[in-house]
Amino acid sequence: MKFKKLADGTYIPALGLGTWGIGGSSRPDRSQDGRLVAAIQTALQLGYTHIDTAEMYGGGHTEELVGQAIRDFDRQDLLLVSKVWPSHLSYDRLLASCQASLDRLGVDYLDIYLIHWPNESIPLEETFRALNRLVSDGRALHIGVSNFNPEQLRRACQLAETPLATNQVPYSLFERSYVRNGVLDYCQQNNILLTAYTPIEKGRVARNSLIKQIAGRYAATPVQIALSWLLQQTAVIAIPMSTNPQHLHENLEAASLQLSNEDMQRLDQLA
């Protein structure tokens, strides 16, 4: 497993488990709870320790499932990330949202707590007053943002009393908008991790002739190549979602795959 360093010197796993869609989308779906809890536990047994979730996922039910899955694992061995929904970014509502996430997860603190999306109708100063309070209270060890553009990210850095851990954005071989707008460069220059969500577009990756060609040389899958390309970049981590044991194992193995500089450059040209 690769690890990447936060600005305060903390190392976190470069590959995490995304949970969007587990237990429902925006509303709870309890029809497969047993299977999904078992899938998260399988991921933990394989060696995943970084789990990403959000209060919006499954209307909070995803956090409940994660909480059930981690119950028998040592909390100190886990890195838990959750996110607050943009309508909850006022001071009191954010504090209440964080506590509700902690209660659903069954833990006393989050390793990283993120603003899920910016909300221009609520002053960012108020939001960060609450986030800073969570850090001082010990309910969040680190704070960060998601889906922030460069201007929003710079403002967040000014308001945070501790270094921002990450900006979580869509990033993959075929999605480079946060490279083009300067977010990746800003993160790399300011010791902020860029967390790539939706890091693999399985059908598109599997059909691409260049990716398949490179995968063949490494005896790897196209998905593993797509993940390795991300994880080899400075200050980039990824959170693919899967509940398939074989895919969970393959994704984890991608963190140990080392692509040549030539192949990295060839993949850079895809988008």
CSV table of N, CA and C in Angstrom, one decimal, residues 93-166:
chain,number,residue,atom,x,y,z
A,93,ARG,N,-25.8,24.0,12.5
A,93,ARG,CA,-26.2,22.8,11.7
A,93,ARG,C,-25.0,21.9,11.4
A,94,LEU,N,-23.8,22.5,11.1
A,94,LEU,CA,-22.7,21.7,10.8
A,94,LEU,C,-22.2,20.9,12.0
A,95,LEU,N,-22.2,21.6,13.2
A,95,LEU,CA,-21.8,20.9,14.4
A,95,LEU,C,-22.8,19.7,14.7
A,96,ALA,N,-24.1,19.9,14.5
A,96,ALA,CA,-25.1,18.9,14.7
A,96,ALA,C,-24.9,17.8,13.6
A,97,SER,N,-24.6,18.1,12.4
A,97,SER,CA,-24.4,17.1,11.3
A,97,SER,C,-23.2,16.2,11.7
A,98,CYS,N,-22.1,16.8,12.1
A,98,CYS,CA,-20.9,16.0,12.5
A,98,CYS,C,-21.3,15.1,13.6
A,99,GLN,N,-21.9,15.5,14.6
A,99,GLN,CA,-22.3,14.7,15.7
A,99,GLN,C,-23.2,13.5,15.3
A,100,ALA,N,-24.1,13.8,14.4
A,100,ALA,CA,-25.0,12.8,13.9
A,100,ALA,C,-24.2,11.7,13.1
A,101,SER,N,-23.2,12.2,12.3
A,101,SER,CA,-22.4,11.2,11.6
A,101,SER,C,-21.6,10.4,12.5
A,102,LEU,N,-21.0,11.0,13.6
A,102,LEU,CA,-20.3,10.2,14.6
A,102,LEU,C,-21.2,9.2,15.2
A,103,ASP,N,-22.4,9.6,15.5
A,103,ASP,CA,-23.4,8.6,16.2
A,103,ASP,C,-23.7,7.5,15.2
A,104,ARG,N,-23.9,7.8,14.0
A,104,ARG,CA,-24.3,6.7,13.0
A,104,ARG,C,-23.1,5.7,12.8
A,105,LEU,N,-21.9,6.3,12.8
A,105,LEU,CA,-20.7,5.5,12.7
A,105,LEU,C,-20.3,4.8,13.9
A,106,GLY,N,-20.8,5.3,15.1
A,106,GLY,CA,-20.4,4.6,16.4
A,106,GLY,C,-19.0,4.9,16.8
A,107,VAL,N,-18.5,6.1,16.5
A,107,VAL,CA,-17.1,6.5,16.8
A,107,VAL,C,-17.2,7.9,17.5
A,108,ASP,N,-16.0,8.2,18.1
A,108,ASP,CA,-15.9,9.5,18.9
A,108,ASP,C,-15.3,10.6,18.0
A,109,TYR,N,-14.7,10.2,16.9
A,109,TYR,CA,-14.0,11.3,16.1
A,109,TYR,C,-13.9,10.8,14.7
A,110,LEU,N,-13.8,11.7,13.7
A,110,LEU,CA,-13.5,11.5,12.3
A,110,LEU,C,-12.0,11.8,12.1
A,111,ASP,N,-11.4,11.1,11.3
A,111,ASP,CA,-10.0,11.4,10.9
A,111,ASP,C,-10.0,12.7,10.0
A,112,ILE,N,-11.0,12.7,9.1
A,112,ILE,CA,-11.1,13.9,8.2
A,112,ILE,C,-12.6,14.2,8.0
A,113,TYR,N,-12.9,15.4,8.1
A,113,TYR,CA,-14.3,15.9,7.9
A,113,TYR,C,-14.3,16.9,6.8
A,114,LEU,N,-15.2,16.7,5.8
A,114,LEU,CA,-15.1,17.6,4.6
A,114,LEU,C,-16.4,18.3,4.3
A,115,ILE,N,-16.3,19.5,3.8
A,115,ILE,CA,-17.5,20.2,3.1
A,115,ILE,C,-17.8,19.4,1.8
A,116,HIS,N,-18.9,18.9,1.7
A,116,HIS,CA,-19.2,18.0,0.5
A,116,HIS,C,-19.3,18.8,-0.8
A,117,TRP,N,-20.0,20.0,-0.8
A,117,TRP,CA,-20.0,20.9,-1.9
A,117,TRP,C,-20.1,22.3,-1.3
A,118,PRO,N,-19.5,23.3,-2.0
A,118,PRO,CA,-19.6,24.7,-1.6
A,118,PRO,C,-21.1,25.1,-1.6
A,119,ASN,N,-21.4,26.1,-0.8
A,119,ASN,CA,-22.7,26.7,-0.8
A,119,ASN,C,-22.6,28.2,-0.6
A,120,GLU,N,-22.7,29.0,-1.7
A,120,GLU,CA,-22.5,30.4,-1.7
A,120,GLU,C,-23.5,31.2,-0.8
A,121,SER,N,-24.6,30.6,-0.4
A,121,SER,CA,-25.6,31.3,0.4
A,121,SER,C,-25.2,31.3,1.8
A,122,ILE,N,-24.2,30.5,2.2
A,122,ILE,CA,-23.8,30.5,3.6
A,122,ILE,C,-22.3,31.0,3.7
A,123,PRO,N,-22.0,32.0,4.4
A,123,PRO,CA,-20.6,32.5,4.5
A,123,PRO,C,-19.6,31.4,4.8
A,124,LEU,N,-18.6,31.3,4.0
A,124,LEU,CA,-17.6,30.3,4.3
A,124,LEU,C,-16.9,30.5,5.7
A,125,GLU,N,-16.9,31.8,6.1
A,125,GLU,CA,-16.3,32.1,7.4
A,125,GLU,C,-17.1,31.4,8.5
A,126,GLU,N,-18.4,31.4,8.4
A,126,GLU,CA,-19.2,30.7,9.4
A,126,GLU,C,-19.0,29.2,9.4
A,127,THR,N,-18.9,28.7,8.2
A,127,THR,CA,-18.7,27.2,8.1
A,127,THR,C,-17.3,26.8,8.7
A,128,PHE,N,-16.3,27.6,8.4
A,128,PHE,CA,-15.0,27.2,9.0
A,128,PHE,C,-14.9,27.5,10.5
A,129,ARG,N,-15.7,28.4,11.0
A,129,ARG,CA,-15.7,28.6,12.4
A,129,ARG,C,-16.2,27.3,13.1
A,130,ALA,N,-17.1,26.7,12.5
A,130,ALA,CA,-17.6,25.4,13.0
A,130,ALA,C,-16.6,24.3,12.8
A,131,LEU,N,-16.0,24.2,11.6
A,131,LEU,CA,-15.0,23.2,11.3
A,131,LEU,C,-13.8,23.3,12.3
A,132,ASN,N,-13.3,24.6,12.5
A,132,ASN,CA,-12.2,24.8,13.4
A,132,ASN,C,-12.6,24.4,14.8
A,133,ARG,N,-13.9,24.6,15.2
A,133,ARG,CA,-14.3,24.1,16.5
A,133,ARG,C,-14.3,22.6,16.6
A,134,LEU,N,-14.6,21.9,15.6
A,134,LEU,CA,-14.6,20.5,15.6
A,134,LEU,C,-13.2,19.9,15.8
A,135,VAL,N,-12.2,20.6,15.2
A,135,VAL,CA,-10.8,20.2,15.4
A,135,VAL,C,-10.4,20.5,16.8
A,136,SER,N,-10.7,21.6,17.3
A,136,SER,CA,-10.3,22.0,18.7
A,136,SER,C,-11.0,21.1,19.7
A,137,ASP,N,-12.2,20.6,19.4
A,137,ASP,CA,-13.0,19.7,20.3
A,137,ASP,C,-12.5,18.2,20.2
A,138,GLY,N,-11.7,18.0,19.1
A,138,GLY,CA,-11.2,16.6,18.9
A,138,GLY,C,-12.2,15.7,18.2
A,139,ARG,N,-13.3,16.3,17.7
A,139,ARG,CA,-14.3,15.5,16.9
A,139,ARG,C,-13.9,15.2,15.5
A,140,ALA,N,-12.9,16.1,15.0
A,140,ALA,CA,-12.3,15.9,13.7
A,140,ALA,C,-10.8,16.1,13.8
A,141,LEU,N,-10.0,15.2,13.4
A,141,LEU,CA,-8.6,15.4,13.5
A,141,LEU,C,-8.1,16.3,12.4
A,142,HIS,N,-8.7,16.2,11.2
A,142,HIS,CA,-8.4,17.1,10.1
A,142,HIS,C,-9.6,17.5,9.4
A,143,ILE,N,-9.6,18.6,8.7
A,143,ILE,CA,-10.7,19.1,7.9
A,143,ILE,C,-10.3,19.3,6.4
A,144,GLY,N,-11.3,19.4,5.6
A,144,GLY,CA,-11.0,19.6,4.2
A,144,GLY,C,-12.2,19.9,3.4
A,145,VAL,N,-12.2,19.9,2.1
A,145,VAL,CA,-13.3,20.3,1.2
A,145,VAL,C,-13.4,19.3,0.1
A,146,SER,N,-14.5,19.5,-0.6
A,146,SER,CA,-14.8,18.6,-1.8
A,146,SER,C,-15.4,19.5,-2.9
A,147,ASN,N,-15.1,19.3,-4.1
A,147,ASN,CA,-15.6,20.0,-5.3
A,147,ASN,C,-15.4,21.5,-5.2
A,148,PHE,N,-14.3,21.9,-4.6
A,148,PHE,CA,-13.9,23.3,-4.6
A,148,PHE,C,-13.0,23.7,-5.8
A,149,ASN,N,-13.4,24.9,-6.4
A,149,ASN,CA,-12.5,25.4,-7.4
A,149,ASN,C,-11.3,26.1,-6.8
A,150,PRO,N,-10.4,26.6,-7.7
A,150,PRO,CA,-9.2,27.2,-7.1
A,150,PRO,C,-9.4,28.4,-6.2
A,151,GLU,N,-10.3,29.2,-6.6
A,151,GLU,CA,-10.6,30.4,-5.7
A,151,GLU,C,-11.2,30.0,-4.4
A,152,GLN,N,-12.2,29.1,-4.4
A,152,GLN,CA,-12.8,28.6,-3.2
A,152,GLN,C,-11.8,27.9,-2.3
A,153,LEU,N,-10.9,27.1,-2.9
A,153,LEU,CA,-9.9,26.4,-2.2
A,153,LEU,C,-8.9,27.4,-1.5
A,154,ARG,N,-8.5,28.4,-2.2
A,154,ARG,CA,-7.6,29.4,-1.6
A,154,ARG,C,-8.3,30.1,-0.4
A,155,ARG,N,-9.5,30.4,-0.5
A,155,ARG,CA,-10.3,31.0,0.6
A,155,ARG,C,-10.4,30.1,1.8
A,156,ALA,N,-10.6,28.8,1.5
A,156,ALA,CA,-10.7,27.8,2.5
A,156,ALA,C,-9.4,27.7,3.3
A,157,CYS,N,-8.3,27.7,2.6
A,157,CYS,CA,-7.0,27.7,3.2
A,157,CYS,C,-6.8,28.9,4.2
A,158,GLN,N,-7.3,30.0,3.8
A,158,GLN,CA,-7.1,31.2,4.6
A,158,GLN,C,-7.9,31.1,5.9
A,159,LEU,N,-9.1,30.4,5.8
A,159,LEU,CA,-10.0,30.4,7.0
A,159,LEU,C,-9.7,29.2,7.9
A,160,ALA,N,-9.1,28.2,7.4
A,160,ALA,CA,-8.8,27.0,8.2
A,160,ALA,C,-7.7,27.3,9.2
A,161,GLU,N,-7.9,27.0,10.5
A,161,GLU,CA,-6.8,27.2,11.5
A,161,GLU,C,-5.8,26.1,11.5
A,162,THR,N,-6.1,25.0,10.8
A,162,THR,CA,-5.1,23.9,10.7
A,162,THR,C,-5.1,23.6,9.2
A,163,PRO,N,-4.0,23.0,8.7
A,163,PRO,CA,-3.8,22.8,7.2
A,163,PRO,C,-5.0,22.0,6.7
A,164,LEU,N,-5.5,22.3,5.5
A,164,LEU,CA,-6.5,21.5,4.9
A,164,LEU,C,-5.9,20.2,4.5
A,165,ALA,N,-6.6,19.1,4.7
A,165,ALA,CA,-6.1,17.8,4.4
A,165,ALA,C,-6.3,17.5,2.9
A,166,THR,N,-7.4,17.8,2.3
A,166,THR,CA,-7.7,17.4,1.0
A,166,THR,C,-8.8,18.2,0.3
